[in-house]
Protein backbone atom coordinates (compact mmCIF):
# COMPACT_ATOMS: atom_id res chain seq x y z
CA UNK A 1 0.00 0.00 0.00
CA UNK A 2 1.52 3.26 -1.05
CA UNK A 3 1.38 6.58 0.72
CA UNK A 4 -1.30 7.91 -1.62
CA UNK A 5 -3.58 4.99 -0.78
CA UNK A 6 -3.57 5.59 2.95
CA UNK A 7 -5.23 8.94 3.48
CA UNK A 8 -6.56 7.87 6.86
CA UNK A 9 -3.33 6.93 8.50
CA UNK A 10 -2.41 8.49 11.78
CA UNK A 11 -1.14 12.04 11.57
CA UNK A 12 2.01 10.89 13.33
CA UNK A 13 2.39 7.89 11.07
CA UNK A 14 5.57 8.80 9.31
CA UNK A 15 7.65 8.89 12.46
CA UNK A 16 7.41 5.11 13.10
CA UNK A 17 9.16 5.58 16.41
CA UNK A 18 10.56 2.63 18.24
CA UNK A 19 11.12 2.77 21.97
CA UNK A 20 14.39 0.97 21.28
CA UNK A 21 15.62 3.85 19.19
CA UNK A 22 18.49 5.82 20.63
CA UNK A 23 17.32 8.96 18.82
CA UNK A 24 15.58 11.64 20.92
CA UNK A 25 12.04 10.52 21.66
CA UNK A 26 9.13 12.62 20.41
CA UNK A 27 6.40 13.73 22.77
CA UNK A 28 4.23 10.76 23.65
CA UNK A 29 0.91 10.57 21.83
CA UNK A 30 -0.65 8.98 24.91
CA UNK A 31 0.14 9.65 28.57
CA UNK A 32 -1.60 7.85 31.38
CA UNK A 33 -0.82 8.74 34.95
CA UNK A 34 -2.24 7.61 38.25
CA UNK A 35 -5.13 5.75 36.62
CA UNK A 36 -7.21 4.10 39.34
CA UNK A 37 -10.52 2.28 39.33
CA UNK A 38 -12.48 0.29 41.86
CA UNK A 39 -15.67 -1.68 41.45
CA UNK A 40 -17.20 -1.58 44.91
CA UNK A 41 -14.30 -2.37 47.23
CA UNK A 42 -12.40 -4.26 44.53
CA UNK A 43 -9.45 -2.12 43.43
CA UNK A 44 -9.12 -3.12 39.81
CA UNK A 45 -6.53 -0.51 38.74
CA UNK A 46 -4.07 0.93 41.24
CA UNK A 47 -2.23 3.92 39.84
CA UNK A 48 -1.34 2.89 36.31
CA UNK A 49 1.26 5.01 34.52
CA UNK A 50 2.52 4.61 30.98
CA UNK A 51 3.22 6.50 27.80
CA UNK A 52 2.84 5.59 24.16
CA UNK A 53 5.08 7.13 21.51
CA UNK A 54 3.46 8.18 18.26
CA UNK A 55 3.57 5.43 15.67
CA UNK A 56 4.45 2.77 18.24
CA UNK A 57 2.79 -0.45 19.34
CA UNK A 58 2.22 -1.17 23.02
CA UNK A 59 1.13 -4.67 24.01
CA UNK A 60 -0.56 -5.32 27.36
CA UNK A 61 -0.28 -8.83 28.72
CA UNK A 62 -1.24 -10.32 32.04
CA UNK A 63 -3.49 -12.83 33.76
CA UNK A 64 -7.27 -12.77 33.57
CA UNK A 65 -8.67 -10.09 35.85
CA UNK A 66 -5.43 -8.09 35.99
CA UNK A 67 -7.18 -5.00 34.61
CA UNK A 68 -6.11 -4.94 30.93
CA UNK A 69 -9.60 -4.36 29.53
CA UNK A 70 -10.30 -1.73 32.17
CA UNK A 71 -7.20 0.19 31.06
CA UNK A 72 -8.32 0.12 27.41
CA UNK A 73 -11.88 1.08 28.31
CA UNK A 74 -10.58 3.99 30.36
CA UNK A 75 -8.49 5.22 27.41
CA UNK A 76 -11.66 5.15 25.33
CA UNK A 77 -13.86 6.64 28.11
CA UNK A 78 -16.07 3.57 28.02
CA UNK A 79 -15.10 3.28 31.67
CA UNK A 80 -14.95 6.33 33.89
CA UNK A 81 -11.92 5.84 36.11
CA UNK A 82 -11.97 7.10 39.71
CA UNK A 83 -8.70 8.99 39.40
CA UNK A 84 -5.87 9.60 37.00
CA UNK A 85 -5.16 11.66 33.94
CA UNK A 86 -5.40 10.36 30.38
CA UNK A 87 -4.03 12.48 27.57
CA UNK A 88 -4.32 11.52 23.93
CA UNK A 89 -2.79 14.13 21.65
CA UNK A 90 -4.18 17.47 22.75
CA UNK A 91 -7.11 15.98 24.60
CA UNK A 92 -6.64 15.53 28.32
CA UNK A 93 -9.15 14.21 30.81
CA UNK A 94 -8.61 14.27 34.55
CA UNK A 95 -10.88 11.56 35.92
CA UNK A 96 -10.67 13.00 39.43
CA UNK A 97 -12.46 16.15 38.24
CA UNK A 98 -16.08 15.05 38.56
CA UNK A 99 -18.48 15.05 37.01
CA UNK A 100 -17.02 14.62 33.54
CA UNK A 101 -19.14 16.36 30.99
CA UNK A 102 -20.68 14.44 28.09
CA UNK A 103 -18.55 16.57 25.83
CA UNK A 104 -15.33 15.54 27.62
CA UNK A 105 -16.32 11.89 27.40
CA UNK A 106 -17.24 12.21 23.72
CA UNK A 107 -14.05 14.09 22.87
CA UNK A 108 -11.82 11.52 24.56
CA UNK A 109 -13.74 8.67 22.93
CA UNK A 110 -13.32 10.22 19.50
CA UNK A 111 -9.52 10.00 19.76
CA UNK A 112 -9.39 6.19 19.56
CA UNK A 113 -10.95 3.40 17.56
CA UNK A 114 -11.59 0.22 19.50
CA UNK A 115 -11.68 -3.37 18.30
CA UNK A 116 -13.20 -5.86 20.70
CA UNK A 117 -12.88 -9.60 21.16
CA UNK A 118 -16.00 -10.13 19.08
CA UNK A 119 -16.99 -7.91 16.26
CA UNK A 120 -20.30 -6.26 17.29
CA UNK A 121 -21.16 -5.50 13.66
CA UNK A 122 -24.69 -4.30 12.92
CA UNK A 123 -26.32 -7.46 11.53
CA UNK A 124 -28.88 -5.62 9.37
CA UNK A 125 -26.28 -3.42 7.65
CA UNK A 126 -23.94 -4.39 4.82
CA UNK A 127 -20.19 -4.41 5.33
CA UNK A 128 -19.92 -1.01 3.63
CA UNK A 129 -22.75 0.42 5.75
CA UNK A 130 -21.12 -0.92 8.90
CA UNK A 131 -17.92 0.93 8.03
CA UNK A 132 -19.67 4.19 7.11
CA UNK A 133 -22.14 4.14 10.02
CA UNK A 134 -19.75 5.88 12.42
CA UNK A 135 -18.60 8.68 10.13
CA UNK A 136 -22.02 9.33 8.54
CA UNK A 137 -24.33 8.96 11.54
CA UNK A 138 -22.16 9.98 14.46
CA UNK A 139 -19.85 12.48 12.78
CA UNK A 140 -22.34 13.71 10.14
CA UNK A 141 -19.77 13.42 7.41
CA UNK A 142 -20.66 13.44 3.76
CA UNK A 143 -21.95 10.03 2.66
CA UNK A 144 -20.17 9.71 -0.68
CA UNK A 145 -16.85 10.82 0.80
CA UNK A 146 -17.31 8.35 3.67
CA UNK A 147 -18.14 5.56 1.20
CA UNK A 148 -15.00 6.25 -0.82
CA UNK A 149 -12.96 6.12 2.38
CA UNK A 150 -14.76 2.96 3.49
CA UNK A 151 -13.81 1.21 0.22
CA UNK A 152 -10.22 2.32 0.84
CA UNK A 153 -10.30 0.87 4.34
CA UNK A 154 -11.92 -2.35 3.15
CA UNK A 155 -9.10 -2.71 0.62
CA UNK A 156 -6.67 -2.16 3.48
CA UNK A 157 -8.16 -5.12 5.38
CA UNK A 158 -8.48 -7.15 2.15
CA UNK A 159 -12.28 -7.18 2.02
CA UNK A 160 -13.46 -4.66 -0.55
CA UNK A 161 -15.08 -7.45 -2.57
CA UNK A 162 -17.36 -8.09 0.43
CA UNK A 163 -18.62 -4.49 0.63
CA UNK A 164 -22.20 -5.52 -0.22
CA UNK A 165 -22.27 -8.63 1.99
CA UNK A 166 -24.00 -8.87 5.36
CA UNK A 167 -22.09 -9.91 8.49
CA UNK A 168 -23.71 -13.37 8.61
CA UNK A 169 -22.20 -14.09 5.19
CA UNK A 170 -18.65 -13.58 6.52
CA UNK A 171 -16.28 -15.79 8.49
CA UNK A 172 -15.31 -14.73 12.01
CA UNK A 173 -11.93 -13.52 10.77
CA UNK A 174 -13.54 -11.47 8.01
CA UNK A 175 -15.99 -9.98 10.51
CA UNK A 176 -13.09 -8.96 12.75
CA UNK A 177 -11.34 -7.33 9.80
CA UNK A 178 -14.52 -5.36 9.06
CA UNK A 179 -14.50 -4.38 12.74
CA UNK A 180 -10.97 -3.02 12.25
CA UNK A 181 -12.02 -1.06 9.15
CA UNK A 182 -14.97 0.33 11.06
CA UNK A 183 -12.77 1.45 13.95
CA UNK A 184 -10.36 3.12 11.49
CA UNK A 185 -13.24 4.93 9.77
CA UNK A 186 -13.63 7.49 12.52
CA UNK A 187 -10.04 8.62 11.77
CA UNK A 188 -8.75 7.99 15.29
CA UNK A 189 -5.31 9.02 16.48
CA UNK A 190 -4.98 5.74 18.32
CA UNK A 191 -6.18 2.18 17.77
CA UNK A 192 -7.11 0.00 20.75
CA UNK A 193 -7.45 -3.78 20.39
CA UNK A 194 -8.85 -5.95 23.17
CA UNK A 195 -7.95 -9.58 22.45
CA UNK A 196 -9.07 -9.23 18.83
CA UNK A 197 -8.26 -12.82 17.93
CA UNK A 198 -9.20 -14.73 21.06
CA UNK A 199 -12.75 -15.59 19.91
CA UNK A 200 -11.57 -16.87 16.52
CA UNK A 201 -10.98 -20.39 15.29
CA UNK A 202 -7.22 -20.94 15.26
CA UNK A 203 -6.96 -20.97 11.47
CA UNK A 204 -8.54 -17.49 11.29
CA UNK A 205 -6.21 -15.82 13.78
CA UNK A 206 -3.41 -15.22 11.27
CA UNK A 207 -5.45 -13.13 8.82
CA UNK A 208 -6.39 -10.67 11.57
CA UNK A 209 -2.84 -10.47 12.95
CA UNK A 210 -1.53 -9.79 9.44
CA UNK A 211 -3.87 -6.80 9.12
CA UNK A 212 -2.71 -5.54 12.52
CA UNK A 213 0.92 -5.96 11.49
CA UNK A 214 0.21 -3.95 8.34
CA UNK A 215 -1.35 -1.17 10.40
CA UNK A 216 1.69 -1.12 12.67
CA UNK A 217 4.01 -0.99 9.65
CA UNK A 218 2.02 1.96 8.31
CA UNK A 219 2.69 3.83 11.51
CA UNK A 220 -0.61 3.55 13.34
CA UNK A 221 -0.26 4.05 17.07
CA UNK A 222 -1.73 0.96 18.71
CA UNK A 223 -2.38 -0.41 22.18
CA UNK A 224 -3.11 -4.12 22.00
CA UNK A 225 -4.23 -6.60 24.64
CA UNK A 226 -3.31 -10.03 23.34
CA UNK A 227 -1.99 -13.41 24.33
CA UNK A 228 -0.37 -13.79 20.89
CA UNK A 229 3.18 -13.70 22.15
CA UNK A 230 4.81 -14.12 18.73
CA UNK A 231 2.84 -11.12 17.46
CA UNK A 232 4.01 -9.12 20.48
CA UNK A 233 7.62 -10.17 19.91
CA UNK A 234 7.51 -9.19 16.26
CA UNK A 235 5.43 -6.01 16.41
CA UNK A 236 5.52 -4.41 19.86
CA UNK A 237 7.78 -1.51 20.74
CA UNK A 238 6.93 -1.85 24.41
CA UNK A 239 5.23 -4.57 26.45
CA UNK A 240 3.49 -3.95 29.75
CA UNK A 241 2.91 -6.93 32.02
CA UNK A 242 0.01 -6.27 34.38
CA UNK A 243 -1.01 -8.22 37.45
CA UNK A 244 -3.42 -7.28 40.22
CA UNK A 245 -4.18 -3.85 38.76
CA UNK A 246 -0.58 -2.67 38.51
CA UNK A 247 2.04 -2.63 35.78
CA UNK A 248 4.56 -5.11 37.13
CA UNK A 249 7.03 -4.99 34.24
CA UNK A 250 7.53 -2.80 31.20
CA UNK A 251 10.15 -2.88 28.51
CA UNK A 252 10.92 -4.17 25.07
CA UNK A 253 9.38 -7.51 24.03
CA UNK A 254 12.75 -9.10 24.61
CA UNK A 255 13.01 -7.70 28.14
CA UNK A 256 9.49 -8.56 29.25
CA UNK A 257 8.66 -11.67 27.23
CA UNK A 258 12.02 -13.38 26.85
CA UNK A 259 13.84 -12.31 30.00
CA UNK A 260 11.15 -11.34 32.54
CA UNK A 261 12.56 -10.07 35.82
CA UNK A 262 9.71 -11.02 38.12
CA UNK A 263 8.49 -14.44 39.13
CA UNK A 264 4.90 -13.32 38.43
CA UNK A 265 5.70 -12.56 34.79
CA UNK A 266 7.75 -15.75 34.42
CA UNK A 267 4.89 -17.88 35.72
CA UNK A 268 2.33 -16.15 33.53
CA UNK A 269 4.40 -16.59 30.37
CA UNK A 270 5.13 -20.17 31.25
CA UNK A 271 1.39 -20.85 31.62
CA UNK A 272 0.42 -19.32 28.29
CA UNK A 273 3.33 -20.76 26.32
CA UNK A 274 3.04 -24.21 27.88
CA UNK A 275 -0.55 -24.65 29.12
CA UNK A 276 -0.13 -28.38 29.83
CA UNK A 277 3.11 -28.05 31.69
N1 LIG B 1 -18.30 -3.61 35.38
C1 LIG B 1 -17.67 -4.30 36.32
N2 LIG B 1 -18.20 -4.50 37.53
C2 LIG B 1 -17.53 -5.18 38.50
N3 LIG B 1 -16.31 -5.72 38.35
C3 LIG B 1 -15.72 -5.55 37.16
C4 LIG B 1 -16.36 -4.85 36.09
N4 LIG B 1 -15.52 -4.84 35.03
C5 LIG B 1 -14.42 -5.51 35.41
N5 LIG B 1 -14.54 -5.94 36.67
C6 LIG B 1 -13.53 -6.70 37.44
O1 LIG B 1 -12.32 -6.00 37.32
C7 LIG B 1 -11.23 -6.91 37.24
C8 LIG B 1 -10.40 -6.56 36.03
O2 LIG B 1 -11.17 -6.82 34.88
P1 LIG B 1 -10.61 -6.65 33.42
O3 LIG B 1 -11.73 -7.05 32.53
O4 LIG B 1 -10.04 -5.30 33.24
O5 LIG B 1 -9.45 -7.74 33.42
P2 LIG B 1 -8.63 -8.34 32.19
O6 LIG B 1 -7.20 -8.26 32.56
O7 LIG B 1 -9.06 -7.70 30.93
O8 LIG B 1 -9.07 -9.87 32.22
P3 LIG B 1 -9.29 -10.92 31.01
O9 LIG B 1 -7.92 -11.36 30.59
O10 LIG B 1 -10.08 -12.04 31.62
O11 LIG B 1 -10.05 -10.20 29.91
C9 LIG B 1 -11.84 -8.29 37.22
O12 LIG B 1 -11.75 -8.84 38.50
C10 LIG B 1 -13.26 -8.05 36.83
O13 LIG B 1 -14.10 -9.03 37.37
MG1 LIG C 1 -10.02 -8.38 29.23
GROMACS .gro file of C-alpha atoms and ligand atoms in nm:
model
  309
    1UNK     CA    1   0.000   0.000   0.000
    2UNK     CA    2   0.152   0.326  -0.105
    3UNK     CA    3   0.138   0.658   0.072
    4UNK     CA    4  -0.130   0.791  -0.162
    5UNK     CA    5  -0.358   0.499  -0.078
    6UNK     CA    6  -0.357   0.559   0.295
    7UNK     CA    7  -0.523   0.894   0.348
    8UNK     CA    8  -0.656   0.787   0.686
    9UNK     CA    9  -0.333   0.693   0.850
   10UNK     CA   10  -0.241   0.849   1.178
   11UNK     CA   11  -0.114   1.204   1.157
   12UNK     CA   12   0.201   1.089   1.333
   13UNK     CA   13   0.239   0.789   1.107
   14UNK     CA   14   0.557   0.880   0.931
   15UNK     CA   15   0.765   0.889   1.246
   16UNK     CA   16   0.741   0.511   1.310
   17UNK     CA   17   0.916   0.558   1.641
   18UNK     CA   18   1.056   0.263   1.824
   19UNK     CA   19   1.112   0.277   2.197
   20UNK     CA   20   1.439   0.097   2.128
   21UNK     CA   21   1.562   0.385   1.919
   22UNK     CA   22   1.849   0.582   2.063
   23UNK     CA   23   1.732   0.896   1.882
   24UNK     CA   24   1.558   1.164   2.092
   25UNK     CA   25   1.204   1.052   2.166
   26UNK     CA   26   0.913   1.262   2.041
   27UNK     CA   27   0.640   1.373   2.277
   28UNK     CA   28   0.423   1.076   2.365
   29UNK     CA   29   0.091   1.057   2.183
   30UNK     CA   30  -0.065   0.898   2.491
   31UNK     CA   31   0.014   0.965   2.857
   32UNK     CA   32  -0.160   0.785   3.138
   33UNK     CA   33  -0.082   0.874   3.495
   34UNK     CA   34  -0.224   0.761   3.825
   35UNK     CA   35  -0.513   0.575   3.662
   36UNK     CA   36  -0.721   0.410   3.934
   37UNK     CA   37  -1.052   0.228   3.933
   38UNK     CA   38  -1.248   0.029   4.186
   39UNK     CA   39  -1.567  -0.168   4.145
   40UNK     CA   40  -1.720  -0.158   4.491
   41UNK     CA   41  -1.430  -0.237   4.723
   42UNK     CA   42  -1.240  -0.426   4.453
   43UNK     CA   43  -0.945  -0.212   4.343
   44UNK     CA   44  -0.912  -0.312   3.981
   45UNK     CA   45  -0.653  -0.051   3.874
   46UNK     CA   46  -0.407   0.093   4.124
   47UNK     CA   47  -0.223   0.392   3.984
   48UNK     CA   48  -0.134   0.289   3.631
   49UNK     CA   49   0.126   0.501   3.452
   50UNK     CA   50   0.252   0.461   3.098
   51UNK     CA   51   0.322   0.650   2.780
   52UNK     CA   52   0.284   0.559   2.416
   53UNK     CA   53   0.508   0.713   2.151
   54UNK     CA   54   0.346   0.818   1.826
   55UNK     CA   55   0.357   0.543   1.567
   56UNK     CA   56   0.445   0.277   1.824
   57UNK     CA   57   0.279  -0.045   1.934
   58UNK     CA   58   0.222  -0.117   2.302
   59UNK     CA   59   0.113  -0.467   2.401
   60UNK     CA   60  -0.056  -0.532   2.736
   61UNK     CA   61  -0.028  -0.883   2.872
   62UNK     CA   62  -0.124  -1.032   3.204
   63UNK     CA   63  -0.349  -1.283   3.376
   64UNK     CA   64  -0.727  -1.277   3.357
   65UNK     CA   65  -0.867  -1.009   3.585
   66UNK     CA   66  -0.543  -0.809   3.599
   67UNK     CA   67  -0.718  -0.500   3.461
   68UNK     CA   68  -0.611  -0.494   3.093
   69UNK     CA   69  -0.960  -0.436   2.953
   70UNK     CA   70  -1.030  -0.173   3.217
   71UNK     CA   71  -0.720   0.019   3.106
   72UNK     CA   72  -0.832   0.012   2.741
   73UNK     CA   73  -1.188   0.108   2.831
   74UNK     CA   74  -1.058   0.399   3.036
   75UNK     CA   75  -0.849   0.522   2.741
   76UNK     CA   76  -1.166   0.515   2.533
   77UNK     CA   77  -1.386   0.664   2.811
   78UNK     CA   78  -1.607   0.357   2.802
   79UNK     CA   79  -1.510   0.328   3.167
   80UNK     CA   80  -1.495   0.633   3.389
   81UNK     CA   81  -1.192   0.584   3.611
   82UNK     CA   82  -1.197   0.710   3.971
   83UNK     CA   83  -0.870   0.899   3.940
   84UNK     CA   84  -0.587   0.960   3.700
   85UNK     CA   85  -0.516   1.166   3.394
   86UNK     CA   86  -0.540   1.036   3.038
   87UNK     CA   87  -0.403   1.248   2.757
   88UNK     CA   88  -0.432   1.152   2.393
   89UNK     CA   89  -0.279   1.413   2.165
   90UNK     CA   90  -0.418   1.747   2.275
   91UNK     CA   91  -0.711   1.598   2.460
   92UNK     CA   92  -0.664   1.553   2.832
   93UNK     CA   93  -0.915   1.421   3.081
   94UNK     CA   94  -0.861   1.427   3.455
   95UNK     CA   95  -1.088   1.156   3.592
   96UNK     CA   96  -1.067   1.300   3.943
   97UNK     CA   97  -1.246   1.615   3.824
   98UNK     CA   98  -1.608   1.505   3.856
   99UNK     CA   99  -1.848   1.505   3.701
  100UNK     CA  100  -1.702   1.462   3.354
  101UNK     CA  101  -1.914   1.636   3.099
  102UNK     CA  102  -2.068   1.444   2.809
  103UNK     CA  103  -1.855   1.657   2.583
  104UNK     CA  104  -1.533   1.554   2.762
  105UNK     CA  105  -1.632   1.189   2.740
  106UNK     CA  106  -1.724   1.221   2.372
  107UNK     CA  107  -1.405   1.409   2.287
  108UNK     CA  108  -1.182   1.152   2.456
  109UNK     CA  109  -1.374   0.867   2.293
  110UNK     CA  110  -1.332   1.022   1.950
  111UNK     CA  111  -0.952   1.000   1.976
  112UNK     CA  112  -0.939   0.619   1.956
  113UNK     CA  113  -1.095   0.340   1.756
  114UNK     CA  114  -1.159   0.022   1.950
  115UNK     CA  115  -1.168  -0.337   1.830
  116UNK     CA  116  -1.320  -0.586   2.070
  117UNK     CA  117  -1.288  -0.960   2.116
  118UNK     CA  118  -1.600  -1.013   1.908
  119UNK     CA  119  -1.699  -0.791   1.626
  120UNK     CA  120  -2.030  -0.626   1.729
  121UNK     CA  121  -2.116  -0.550   1.366
  122UNK     CA  122  -2.469  -0.430   1.292
  123UNK     CA  123  -2.632  -0.746   1.153
  124UNK     CA  124  -2.888  -0.562   0.937
  125UNK     CA  125  -2.628  -0.342   0.765
  126UNK     CA  126  -2.394  -0.439   0.482
  127UNK     CA  127  -2.019  -0.441   0.533
  128UNK     CA  128  -1.992  -0.101   0.363
  129UNK     CA  129  -2.275   0.042   0.575
  130UNK     CA  130  -2.112  -0.092   0.890
  131UNK     CA  131  -1.792   0.093   0.803
  132UNK     CA  132  -1.967   0.419   0.711
  133UNK     CA  133  -2.214   0.414   1.002
  134UNK     CA  134  -1.975   0.588   1.242
  135UNK     CA  135  -1.860   0.868   1.013
  136UNK     CA  136  -2.202   0.933   0.854
  137UNK     CA  137  -2.433   0.896   1.154
  138UNK     CA  138  -2.216   0.998   1.446
  139UNK     CA  139  -1.985   1.248   1.278
  140UNK     CA  140  -2.234   1.371   1.014
  141UNK     CA  141  -1.977   1.342   0.741
  142UNK     CA  142  -2.066   1.344   0.376
  143UNK     CA  143  -2.195   1.003   0.266
  144UNK     CA  144  -2.017   0.971  -0.068
  145UNK     CA  145  -1.685   1.082   0.080
  146UNK     CA  146  -1.731   0.835   0.367
  147UNK     CA  147  -1.814   0.556   0.120
  148UNK     CA  148  -1.500   0.625  -0.082
  149UNK     CA  149  -1.296   0.612   0.238
  150UNK     CA  150  -1.476   0.296   0.349
  151UNK     CA  151  -1.381   0.121   0.022
  152UNK     CA  152  -1.022   0.232   0.084
  153UNK     CA  153  -1.030   0.087   0.434
  154UNK     CA  154  -1.192  -0.235   0.315
  155UNK     CA  155  -0.910  -0.271   0.062
  156UNK     CA  156  -0.667  -0.216   0.348
  157UNK     CA  157  -0.816  -0.512   0.538
  158UNK     CA  158  -0.848  -0.715   0.215
  159UNK     CA  159  -1.228  -0.718   0.202
  160UNK     CA  160  -1.346  -0.466  -0.055
  161UNK     CA  161  -1.508  -0.745  -0.257
  162UNK     CA  162  -1.736  -0.809   0.043
  163UNK     CA  163  -1.862  -0.449   0.063
  164UNK     CA  164  -2.220  -0.552  -0.022
  165UNK     CA  165  -2.227  -0.863   0.199
  166UNK     CA  166  -2.400  -0.887   0.536
  167UNK     CA  167  -2.209  -0.991   0.849
  168UNK     CA  168  -2.371  -1.337   0.861
  169UNK     CA  169  -2.220  -1.409   0.519
  170UNK     CA  170  -1.865  -1.358   0.652
  171UNK     CA  171  -1.628  -1.579   0.849
  172UNK     CA  172  -1.531  -1.473   1.201
  173UNK     CA  173  -1.193  -1.352   1.077
  174UNK     CA  174  -1.354  -1.147   0.801
  175UNK     CA  175  -1.599  -0.998   1.051
  176UNK     CA  176  -1.309  -0.896   1.275
  177UNK     CA  177  -1.134  -0.733   0.980
  178UNK     CA  178  -1.452  -0.536   0.906
  179UNK     CA  179  -1.450  -0.438   1.274
  180UNK     CA  180  -1.097  -0.302   1.225
  181UNK     CA  181  -1.202  -0.106   0.915
  182UNK     CA  182  -1.497   0.033   1.106
  183UNK     CA  183  -1.277   0.145   1.395
  184UNK     CA  184  -1.036   0.312   1.149
  185UNK     CA  185  -1.324   0.493   0.977
  186UNK     CA  186  -1.363   0.749   1.252
  187UNK     CA  187  -1.004   0.862   1.177
  188UNK     CA  188  -0.875   0.799   1.529
  189UNK     CA  189  -0.531   0.902   1.648
  190UNK     CA  190  -0.498   0.574   1.832
  191UNK     CA  191  -0.618   0.218   1.777
  192UNK     CA  192  -0.711   0.000   2.075
  193UNK     CA  193  -0.745  -0.378   2.039
  194UNK     CA  194  -0.885  -0.595   2.317
  195UNK     CA  195  -0.795  -0.958   2.245
  196UNK     CA  196  -0.907  -0.923   1.883
  197UNK     CA  197  -0.826  -1.282   1.793
  198UNK     CA  198  -0.920  -1.473   2.106
  199UNK     CA  199  -1.275  -1.559   1.991
  200UNK     CA  200  -1.157  -1.687   1.652
  201UNK     CA  201  -1.098  -2.039   1.529
  202UNK     CA  202  -0.722  -2.094   1.526
  203UNK     CA  203  -0.696  -2.097   1.147
  204UNK     CA  204  -0.854  -1.749   1.129
  205UNK     CA  205  -0.621  -1.582   1.378
  206UNK     CA  206  -0.341  -1.522   1.127
  207UNK     CA  207  -0.545  -1.313   0.882
  208UNK     CA  208  -0.639  -1.067   1.157
  209UNK     CA  209  -0.284  -1.047   1.295
  210UNK     CA  210  -0.153  -0.979   0.944
  211UNK     CA  211  -0.387  -0.680   0.912
  212UNK     CA  212  -0.271  -0.554   1.252
  213UNK     CA  213   0.092  -0.596   1.149
  214UNK     CA  214   0.021  -0.395   0.834
  215UNK     CA  215  -0.135  -0.117   1.040
  216UNK     CA  216   0.169  -0.112   1.267
  217UNK     CA  217   0.401  -0.099   0.965
  218UNK     CA  218   0.202   0.196   0.831
  219UNK     CA  219   0.269   0.383   1.151
  220UNK     CA  220  -0.061   0.355   1.334
  221UNK     CA  221  -0.026   0.405   1.707
  222UNK     CA  222  -0.173   0.096   1.871
  223UNK     CA  223  -0.238  -0.041   2.218
  224UNK     CA  224  -0.311  -0.412   2.200
  225UNK     CA  225  -0.423  -0.660   2.464
  226UNK     CA  226  -0.331  -1.003   2.334
  227UNK     CA  227  -0.199  -1.341   2.433
  228UNK     CA  228  -0.037  -1.379   2.089
  229UNK     CA  229   0.318  -1.370   2.215
  230UNK     CA  230   0.481  -1.412   1.873
  231UNK     CA  231   0.284  -1.112   1.746
  232UNK     CA  232   0.401  -0.912   2.048
  233UNK     CA  233   0.762  -1.017   1.991
  234UNK     CA  234   0.751  -0.919   1.626
  235UNK     CA  235   0.543  -0.601   1.641
  236UNK     CA  236   0.552  -0.441   1.986
  237UNK     CA  237   0.778  -0.151   2.074
  238UNK     CA  238   0.693  -0.185   2.441
  239UNK     CA  239   0.523  -0.457   2.645
  240UNK     CA  240   0.349  -0.395   2.975
  241UNK     CA  241   0.291  -0.693   3.202
  242UNK     CA  242   0.001  -0.627   3.438
  243UNK     CA  243  -0.101  -0.822   3.745
  244UNK     CA  244  -0.342  -0.728   4.022
  245UNK     CA  245  -0.418  -0.385   3.876
  246UNK     CA  246  -0.058  -0.267   3.851
  247UNK     CA  247   0.204  -0.263   3.578
  248UNK     CA  248   0.456  -0.511   3.713
  249UNK     CA  249   0.703  -0.499   3.424
  250UNK     CA  250   0.753  -0.280   3.120
  251UNK     CA  251   1.015  -0.288   2.851
  252UNK     CA  252   1.092  -0.417   2.507
  253UNK     CA  253   0.938  -0.751   2.403
  254UNK     CA  254   1.275  -0.910   2.461
  255UNK     CA  255   1.301  -0.770   2.814
  256UNK     CA  256   0.949  -0.856   2.925
  257UNK     CA  257   0.866  -1.167   2.723
  258UNK     CA  258   1.202  -1.338   2.685
  259UNK     CA  259   1.384  -1.231   3.000
  260UNK     CA  260   1.115  -1.134   3.254
  261UNK     CA  261   1.256  -1.007   3.582
  262UNK     CA  262   0.971  -1.102   3.812
  263UNK     CA  263   0.849  -1.444   3.913
  264UNK     CA  264   0.490  -1.332   3.843
  265UNK     CA  265   0.570  -1.256   3.479
  266UNK     CA  266   0.775  -1.575   3.442
  267UNK     CA  267   0.489  -1.788   3.572
  268UNK     CA  268   0.233  -1.615   3.353
  269UNK     CA  269   0.440  -1.659   3.037
  270UNK     CA  270   0.513  -2.017   3.125
  271UNK     CA  271   0.139  -2.085   3.162
  272UNK     CA  272   0.042  -1.932   2.829
  273UNK     CA  273   0.333  -2.076   2.632
  274UNK     CA  274   0.304  -2.421   2.788
  275UNK     CA  275  -0.055  -2.465   2.912
  276UNK     CA  276  -0.013  -2.838   2.983
  277UNK     CA  277   0.311  -2.805   3.169
  278LIG     N1  278  -1.830  -0.361   3.538
  278LIG     C1  279  -1.767  -0.430   3.632
  278LIG     N2  280  -1.820  -0.450   3.753
  278LIG     C2  281  -1.753  -0.518   3.850
  278LIG     N3  282  -1.631  -0.572   3.835
  278LIG     C3  283  -1.572  -0.555   3.716
  278LIG     C4  284  -1.636  -0.485   3.609
  278LIG     N4  285  -1.552  -0.484   3.503
  278LIG     C5  286  -1.442  -0.551   3.541
  278LIG     N5  287  -1.454  -0.594   3.667
  278LIG     C6  288  -1.353  -0.670   3.744
  278LIG     O1  289  -1.232  -0.600   3.732
  278LIG     C7  290  -1.123  -0.691   3.724
  278LIG     C8  291  -1.040  -0.656   3.603
  278LIG     O2  292  -1.117  -0.682   3.488
  278LIG     P1  293  -1.061  -0.665   3.342
  278LIG     O3  294  -1.173  -0.705   3.253
  278LIG     O4  295  -1.004  -0.530   3.324
  278LIG     O5  296  -0.945  -0.774   3.342
  278LIG     P2  297  -0.863  -0.834   3.219
  278LIG     O6  298  -0.720  -0.826   3.256
  278LIG     O7  299  -0.906  -0.770   3.093
  278LIG     O8  300  -0.907  -0.987   3.222
  278LIG     P3  301  -0.929  -1.092   3.101
  278LIG     O9  302  -0.792  -1.136   3.059
  278LIG    O10  303  -1.008  -1.204   3.162
  278LIG    O11  304  -1.005  -1.020   2.991
  278LIG     C9  305  -1.184  -0.829   3.722
  278LIG    O12  306  -1.175  -0.884   3.850
  278LIG    C10  307  -1.326  -0.805   3.683
  278LIG    O13  308  -1.410  -0.903   3.737
  279LIG    MG1  309  -1.002  -0.838   2.923
   0.00000   0.00000   0.00000
